[in-house]
């Protein structure tokens, strides 16, 4: 697994993870909600194209330019439920805030707590919620 770091003005440093061709994770570097993908050997690759694209995407996001998450090659990973929650996250309009309950309602489940667990473990939260 490869990684780089992205320094942001609002949320601090993010660690970006890639398998070499797709973006596998975007984690807060404070240790909270660390991706399970970070458990193996990590090799710093600031020059890897997919990680450079992700850093540039985040720069545009924090500049208020509203980049589209579909511009990035996000790895399709997780359980069917995790993918359902991720899909709901991608439908959140730029700049809007929603609750875990809103997401649970949008996927027709009453399990707001389950939505919270998925989001807290979701490796692409910062990207998907743009």
Backbone as ProteinMPNN parsed JSONL, in Angstrom:
{"seq_chain_A": "XXXXXXXXXXXXXXXXXXXXXXXXXXXXXXXXXXXXXXXXXXXXXXXXXXXXXXXXXXXXXXXXXXXXXXXXXXXXXXXXXXXXXXXXXXXXXXXXXXXXXXXXXXXXXXXXXXXXXXXXXXXXXXXXXX", "coords_chain_A": {"N_chain_A": [[0.856, -1.168, 0.0], [0.526, 2.203, -0.797], [1.264, 5.583, 0.222], [0.584, 9.074, 0.797], [0.725, 12.4, 2.13], [-1.603, 15.005, 2.765], [-1.842, 18.332, 3.377], [-4.286, 20.227, 4.837], [-6.289, 23.232, 5.101], [-8.48, 23.238, 6.826], [-9.07, 20.744, 8.132], [-6.704, 19.728, 8.932], [-3.925, 17.481, 8.577], [-4.274, 14.971, 6.133], [-4.076, 11.526, 5.42], [-3.471, 9.868, 2.496], [-4.257, 6.914, 0.749], [-3.236, 4.374, -1.546], [-3.476, 1.671, -3.894], [-1.81, 1.752, -5.947], [-3.062, 2.194, -8.315], [-5.667, 2.925, -7.766], [-7.548, 5.023, -5.502], [-7.562, 4.177, -2.22], [-8.024, 4.964, 0.351], [-8.644, 7.677, 2.628], [-7.626, 9.215, 5.278], [-7.875, 10.698, 8.53], [-5.036, 12.078, 9.977], [-4.724, 12.072, 12.672], [-5.072, 9.716, 13.932], [-7.644, 8.874, 14.506], [-10.3, 6.953, 13.255], [-8.783, 5.316, 11.552], [-7.921, 3.738, 8.584], [-8.36, 0.272, 7.877], [-6.672, -0.594, 5.958], [-4.274, 0.567, 6.514], [-2.842, -1.03, 8.138], [-0.926, -2.779, 7.122], [2.32, -2.877, 5.452], [3.417, 0.338, 4.653], [4.317, 2.44, 2.02], [5.845, 5.395, 1.316], [4.869, 7.462, -1.314], [4.999, 10.117, -2.818], [5.083, 10.828, -5.439], [3.345, 9.271, -6.91], [0.917, 8.987, -9.381], [-1.949, 8.725, -8.949], [-2.167, 9.493, -6.287], [-1.173, 12.084, -6.394], [-3.178, 13.238, -7.974], [-5.328, 13.003, -6.186], [-4.46, 14.671, -4.076], [-4.435, 17.138, -5.443], [-7.146, 17.301, -6.057], [-8.25, 17.537, -3.479], [-7.082, 19.999, -2.752], [-8.432, 21.705, -4.55], [-11.026, 21.32, -3.613], [-10.9, 22.424, -0.987], [-10.426, 25.008, -1.69], [-12.86, 25.793, -2.453], [-13.871, 25.085, -4.935], [-15.515, 23.009, -5.723], [-14.956, 20.239, -6.728], [-15.714, 17.212, -8.525], [-16.403, 14.094, -7.06], [-16.339, 11.882, -8.734], [-14.237, 12.258, -10.409], [-12.054, 11.023, -9.423], [-10.307, 7.897, -9.157], [-11.83, 5.922, -7.219], [-11.476, 3.185, -5.116], [-13.549, 0.39, -5.323], [-14.696, -0.968, -2.692], [-15.564, -2.95, 0.213], [-18.441, -4.076, 2.156], [-21.744, -4.998, 0.964], [-23.583, -3.359, 2.304], [-21.894, -1.284, 3.203], [-21.165, -0.222, 0.738], [-23.645, 0.721, -0.099], [-24.114, 2.759, 1.777], [-21.939, 4.41, 1.114], [-22.667, 5.136, -1.481], [-24.946, 6.656, -0.915], [-23.7, 8.743, 0.428], [-22.332, 9.962, -1.656], [-24.358, 11.241, -2.913], [-24.913, 13.469, -1.458], [-25.355, 16.886, -1.607], [-22.893, 19.37, -2.456], [-21.492, 21.138, 0.217], [-23.636, 20.724, 1.944], [-24.91, 19.52, 5.058], [-25.602, 16.438, 6.569], [-27.289, 14.108, 8.74], [-26.458, 11.014, 10.449], [-28.809, 9.653, 10.709], [-30.277, 10.758, 8.582], [-28.9, 9.653, 6.419], [-29.343, 6.937, 6.915], [-32.122, 6.913, 6.589], [-32.264, 7.599, 3.881], [-31.322, 5.327, 2.671], [-33.208, 3.613, 3.347], [-33.226, 2.328, 5.876], [-33.423, 1.79, 9.394], [-31.245, 1.939, 10.849], [-29.395, 4.011, 12.05], [-27.183, 3.996, 13.695], [-25.67, 1.947, 12.576], [-25.072, 3.115, 10.124], [-23.439, 5.152, 11.056], [-21.266, 3.644, 12.055], [-20.297, 2.543, 9.663], [-19.529, 4.885, 8.306], [-17.569, 5.852, 10.026], [-15.604, 4.037, 9.605], [-15.146, 4.213, 6.952], [-12.961, 4.496, 4.331], [-12.805, 6.546, 2.491], [-14.018, 8.864, 3.331], [-13.509, 11.716, 3.399], [-13.319, 12.316, 0.705], [-15.68, 11.261, -0.431], [-17.691, 12.741, 0.79], [-17.607, 15.236, -0.253]], "CA_chain_A": [[0.0, 0.0, 0.0], [1.286, 3.441, -0.915], [0.606, 6.702, 0.873], [1.136, 10.421, 0.821], [-0.028, 13.239, 3.052], [-2.148, 16.233, 2.21], [-2.075, 19.3, 4.449], [-5.472, 21.018, 4.51], [-6.464, 24.361, 6.006], [-9.597, 23.091, 7.751], [-9.114, 19.509, 8.914], [-5.351, 19.285, 9.23], [-3.278, 16.572, 7.635], [-4.959, 13.747, 5.734], [-3.229, 10.504, 4.814], [-4.112, 9.272, 1.331], [-3.759, 5.569, 0.489], [-3.493, 3.85, -2.876], [-2.885, 0.381, -4.253], [-0.97, 2.044, -7.098], [-3.892, 2.656, -9.422], [-6.917, 3.487, -7.246], [-7.506, 5.615, -4.173], [-8.134, 3.195, -1.292], [-8.345, 5.545, 1.638], [-8.336, 9.056, 2.973], [-7.796, 9.119, 6.725], [-7.343, 11.759, 9.357], [-3.734, 11.658, 10.49], [-4.705, 12.126, 14.134], [-5.252, 8.376, 14.463], [-9.06, 8.51, 14.572], [-10.88, 6.368, 12.051], [-7.705, 4.859, 10.681], [-8.332, 2.672, 7.67], [-7.765, -1.05, 8.096], [-5.618, -0.737, 4.953], [-3.03, 1.126, 7.024], [-2.218, -1.985, 9.048], [0.211, -3.424, 6.466], [3.459, -2.022, 5.152], [3.101, 1.537, 3.882], [5.472, 3.014, 1.328], [5.553, 6.776, 0.922], [5.031, 7.691, -2.75], [4.448, 11.419, -3.153], [5.107, 10.975, -6.894], [2.383, 8.369, -7.533], [-0.071, 9.813, -10.095], [-3.265, 8.717, -8.318], [-2.083, 10.267, -5.048], [-1.045, 13.485, -6.804], [-4.525, 13.64, -8.388], [-6.153, 13.148, -4.982], [-4.02, 15.895, -3.386], [-4.909, 18.275, -6.234], [-8.596, 17.323, -5.879], [-8.514, 18.103, -2.151], [-6.738, 21.428, -2.814], [-9.55, 22.396, -5.211], [-12.169, 21.258, -2.702], [-10.736, 23.384, 0.103], [-10.486, 26.341, -2.288], [-14.269, 26.052, -2.728], [-14.12, 24.913, -6.362], [-16.504, 21.941, -5.886], [-14.599, 19.152, -7.643], [-16.616, 16.066, -8.54], [-15.728, 12.876, -6.6], [-16.185, 10.905, -9.81], [-12.964, 12.525, -11.09], [-11.014, 10.194, -8.817], [-10.522, 6.453, -9.215], [-12.046, 5.4, -5.872], [-11.548, 1.721, -5.101], [-14.856, -0.138, -4.951], [-14.409, -1.963, -1.662], [-16.483, -2.979, 1.336], [-19.613, -4.943, 2.098], [-22.868, -4.419, 0.215], [-24.134, -2.263, 3.104], [-20.941, -0.178, 3.151], [-21.28, 0.384, -0.596], [-24.913, 1.441, -0.106], [-23.893, 3.99, 2.536], [-21.038, 5.246, 0.31], [-23.468, 5.674, -2.579], [-25.773, 7.723, -0.338], [-22.807, 9.872, 0.716], [-22.007, 10.634, -2.917], [-25.538, 12.011, -3.324], [-25.032, 14.661, -0.618], [-24.907, 18.061, -2.36], [-21.734, 20.115, -1.961], [-21.741, 22.111, 1.27], [-24.743, 20.358, 2.821], [-24.63, 18.604, 6.161], [-26.676, 15.499, 6.861], [-27.04, 13.289, 9.921], [-26.436, 9.573, 10.216], [-30.205, 9.276, 10.528], [-30.647, 11.125, 7.211], [-28.322, 8.656, 5.527], [-30.082, 5.696, 7.148], [-33.429, 7.077, 5.957], [-32.123, 7.612, 2.423], [-31.106, 3.951, 2.191], [-34.365, 2.881, 3.855], [-32.934, 1.505, 7.042], [-33.563, 2.544, 10.632], [-29.996, 1.701, 11.559], [-28.5, 5.161, 12.012], [-25.933, 3.58, 14.34], [-24.899, 1.174, 11.596], [-24.542, 4.094, 9.166], [-22.326, 5.815, 11.742], [-20.113, 2.738, 12.076], [-19.744, 2.462, 8.307], [-18.858, 6.149, 7.984], [-16.362, 6.009, 10.833], [-14.596, 3.126, 9.067], [-15.074, 4.445, 5.509], [-11.66, 5.05, 4.01], [-12.857, 7.666, 1.554], [-14.976, 9.824, 3.847], [-13.247, 13.096, 2.992], [-13.585, 12.425, -0.722], [-17.079, 10.957, -0.734], [-18.617, 13.719, 1.341], [-17.415, 16.539, -0.881]], "C_chain_A": [[0.902, 1.232, 0.0], [0.527, 4.57, -0.227], [1.325, 8.002, 0.576], [0.303, 11.193, 1.826], [-0.462, 14.503, 2.333], [-2.455, 17.156, 3.383], [-3.215, 20.218, 4.034], [-5.653, 22.139, 5.522], [-7.538, 24.151, 7.068], [-9.561, 21.865, 8.637], [-7.73, 18.974, 9.252], [-4.823, 18.335, 8.17], [-4.119, 15.326, 7.402], [-3.927, 12.804, 5.144], [-4.032, 9.85, 3.7], [-3.453, 7.939, 1.032], [-4.133, 5.117, -0.916], [-2.843, 2.483, -3.039], [-1.966, 0.54, -5.464], [-1.766, 2.545, -8.284], [-5.203, 3.287, -8.957], [-6.693, 4.072, -5.857], [-8.258, 4.689, -3.228], [-8.532, 3.804, 0.038], [-7.934, 6.989, 1.748], [-8.652, 9.171, 4.455], [-7.239, 10.343, 7.428], [-6.048, 11.256, 9.983], [-3.634, 11.721, 12.01], [-4.942, 10.761, 14.764], [-6.694, 7.947, 14.602], [-9.489, 7.96, 13.226], [-9.807, 5.958, 11.052], [-8.2, 3.691, 9.851], [-7.638, 1.364, 8.032], [-6.634, -1.292, 7.102], [-4.273, -0.219, 5.454], [-2.295, 0.148, 7.934], [-0.997, -2.664, 8.438], [1.358, -2.449, 6.265], [3.021, -0.859, 4.269], [4.385, 2.101, 3.289], [5.087, 4.412, 0.879], [5.868, 6.958, -0.562], [4.357, 9.007, -3.126], [4.338, 11.613, -4.664], [4.079, 10.107, -7.61], [1.215, 9.185, -8.111], [-1.423, 9.867, -9.387], [-3.258, 9.52, -7.022], [-1.899, 11.752, -5.341], [-2.411, 14.035, -7.229], [-5.412, 13.891, -7.169], [-5.763, 14.4, -4.202], [-4.529, 17.132, -4.118], [-6.432, 18.428, -6.087], [-8.942, 17.968, -4.529], [-8.162, 19.584, -2.096], [-7.884, 22.214, -3.44], [-10.786, 22.42, -4.309], [-12.057, 22.333, -1.618], [-10.627, 24.822, -0.395], [-11.921, 26.716, -2.653], [-14.659, 25.843, -4.183], [-15.061, 23.76, -6.706], [-16.105, 20.853, -6.889], [-15.549, 17.966, -7.477], [-15.866, 14.819, -8.062], [-15.518, 11.84, -7.706], [-14.921, 11.131, -10.635], [-11.857, 11.593, -10.605], [-11.33, 8.709, -8.958], [-10.621, 5.867, -7.806], [-12.203, 3.888, -5.944], [-12.921, 1.288, -4.598], [-14.635, -1.285, -3.975], [-15.46, -1.897, -0.571], [-17.63, -3.947, 1.118], [-20.7, -4.258, 1.274], [-23.465, -3.238, 0.977], [-23.201, -1.054, 3.079], [-21.013, 0.539, 1.807], [-22.572, 1.189, -0.718], [-24.775, 2.778, 0.625], [-22.996, 4.938, 1.732], [-21.795, 5.897, -0.841], [-24.35, 6.82, -2.094], [-24.925, 8.953, -0.036], [-22.501, 10.667, -0.548], [-23.166, 11.461, -3.445], [-25.716, 13.287, -2.502], [-24.518, 15.858, -1.411], [-23.747, 18.775, -1.661], [-22.181, 21.126, -0.903], [-22.889, 21.783, 2.204], [-24.281, 19.405, 3.903], [-25.844, 17.71, 6.356], [-26.288, 14.692, 8.096], [-26.937, 11.825, 9.523], [-27.853, 9.064, 9.979], [-30.7, 9.602, 9.125], [-30.126, 10.084, 6.224], [-29.065, 7.334, 5.677], [-31.446, 5.769, 6.47], [-33.318, 6.997, 4.435], [-31.873, 6.21, 1.855], [-32.155, 3.004, 2.775], [-34.006, 1.856, 4.917], [-33.099, 2.378, 8.277], [-32.264, 2.51, 11.423], [-29.042, 2.883, 11.43], [-27.157, 4.821, 12.645], [-25.051, 2.783, 13.391], [-24.31, 2.098, 10.55], [-23.345, 4.811, 9.774], [-21.094, 4.931, 11.745], [-19.469, 2.635, 10.694], [-18.959, 3.735, 7.993], [-17.583, 6.326, 8.794], [-15.244, 5.102, 10.351], [-14.365, 3.349, 7.579], [-13.761, 5.125, 5.148], [-11.691, 6.29, 3.127], [-13.808, 8.767, 2.015], [-14.728, 11.238, 3.347], [-13.525, 13.304, 1.507], [-15.072, 12.288, -0.992], [-18.017, 12.038, -0.267], [-18.411, 15.1, 0.778], [-18.664, 16.878, -1.615]], "O_chain_A": [[1.908, 1.286, 0.708], [-0.697, 4.524, -0.106], [2.487, 8.03, 0.169], [-0.709, 10.694, 2.317], [0.21, 14.997, 1.428], [-3.231, 16.807, 4.273], [-3.134, 20.903, 3.014], [-5.223, 22.019, 6.669], [-7.514, 24.813, 8.105], [-9.983, 21.934, 9.791], [-7.604, 17.88, 9.802], [-5.231, 18.388, 7.01], [-4.612, 14.706, 8.344], [-3.008, 13.236, 4.448], [-5.131, 9.342, 3.925], [-2.227, 7.833, 1.057], [-5.213, 5.437, -1.415], [-1.821, 2.175, -2.426], [-1.405, -0.443, -5.948], [-1.233, 3.232, -9.156], [-5.788, 4.096, -9.676], [-5.778, 3.675, -5.136], [-9.45, 4.442, -3.41], [-9.309, 3.204, 0.78], [-7.019, 7.462, 1.073], [-9.819, 9.218, 4.842], [-6.262, 10.945, 6.982], [-5.986, 10.125, 10.465], [-2.573, 11.453, 12.574], [-5.008, 10.647, 15.988], [-6.958, 6.761, 14.798], [-9.077, 8.461, 12.18], [-9.919, 6.225, 9.855], [-8.826, 2.767, 10.37], [-6.477, 1.354, 8.441], [-5.739, -2.097, 7.362], [-3.236, -0.537, 4.872], [-1.226, 0.475, 8.45], [-0.109, -3.088, 9.177], [1.374, -1.353, 6.824], [2.339, -1.052, 3.263], [5.403, 2.222, 3.971], [4.114, 4.591, 0.147], [6.971, 6.656, -1.017], [3.263, 9.007, -3.691], [3.582, 12.47, -5.124], [3.957, 10.207, -8.831], [0.602, 9.982, -7.4], [-1.99, 10.949, -9.238], [-4.254, 10.166, -6.695], [-2.42, 12.593, -4.607], [-2.761, 15.164, -6.885], [-6.156, 14.871, -7.124], [-6.636, 15.119, -3.716], [-5.004, 18.074, -3.484], [-6.943, 19.544, -6.003], [-9.814, 18.834, -4.45], [-8.874, 20.357, -1.454], [-8.27, 23.266, -2.929], [-11.502, 23.42, -4.252], [-13.014, 23.066, -1.366], [-10.726, 25.758, 0.399], [-12.173, 27.83, -3.111], [-15.68, 26.37, -4.625], [-15.372, 23.557, -7.88], [-16.864, 20.58, -7.818], [-16.114, 17.758, -6.404], [-14.801, 14.508, -8.596], [-14.611, 11.012, -7.615], [-14.566, 10.296, -11.467], [-10.851, 11.399, -11.288], [-12.493, 8.31, -8.886], [-9.633, 5.377, -7.26], [-12.981, 3.378, -6.75], [-13.393, 1.769, -3.568], [-14.416, -2.427, -4.38], [-16.169, -0.898, -0.446], [-17.775, -4.549, 0.055], [-20.584, -3.081, 0.932], [-23.817, -2.225, 0.371], [-23.663, 0.079, 2.948], [-20.933, 1.766, 1.747], [-22.589, 2.231, -1.373], [-25.259, 3.805, 0.149], [-23.262, 6.138, 1.676], [-21.589, 7.073, -1.139], [-24.489, 7.834, -2.777], [-25.38, 10.082, -0.222], [-22.419, 11.895, -0.515], [-22.979, 12.295, -4.331], [-26.582, 14.104, -2.816], [-23.367, 15.855, -1.848], [-23.646, 18.775, -0.434], [-23.134, 21.876, -1.112], [-23.101, 22.505, 3.179], [-23.381, 18.591, 3.695], [-26.982, 18.178, 6.312], [-25.113, 14.602, 8.45], [-27.284, 11.445, 8.405], [-28.079, 8.169, 9.165], [-31.453, 8.827, 8.536], [-30.837, 9.685, 5.301], [-29.382, 6.682, 4.683], [-31.882, 4.801, 5.847], [-34.171, 6.402, 3.776], [-32.178, 5.944, 0.692], [-32.022, 1.781, 2.713], [-34.417, 0.697, 4.869], [-32.927, 3.595, 8.198], [-32.205, 3.004, 12.549], [-28.003, 2.777, 10.779], [-26.115, 5.294, 12.193], [-23.829, 2.928, 13.4], [-23.172, 1.901, 10.124], [-22.35, 5.052, 9.091], [-19.991, 5.404, 11.469], [-18.244, 2.64, 10.572], [-17.847, 3.665, 7.469], [-16.612, 6.895, 8.296], [-14.073, 5.347, 10.642], [-13.472, 2.731, 6.999], [-13.486, 6.228, 5.623], [-10.694, 7.007, 3.031], [-14.344, 9.513, 1.196], [-15.669, 11.899, 2.909], [-13.935, 14.395, 1.11], [-15.657, 13.107, -1.701], [-19.064, 12.238, -0.882], [-18.989, 16.06, 1.288], [-18.748, 17.94, -2.232]]}, "name": "protein", "num_of_chains": 1, "seq": "XXXXXXXXXXXXXXXXXXXXXXXXXXXXXXXXXXXXXXXXXXXXXXXXXXXXXXXXXXXXXXXXXXXXXXXXXXXXXXXXXXXXXXXXXXXXXXXXXXXXXXXXXXXXXXXXXXXXXXXXXXXXXXXXXX"}
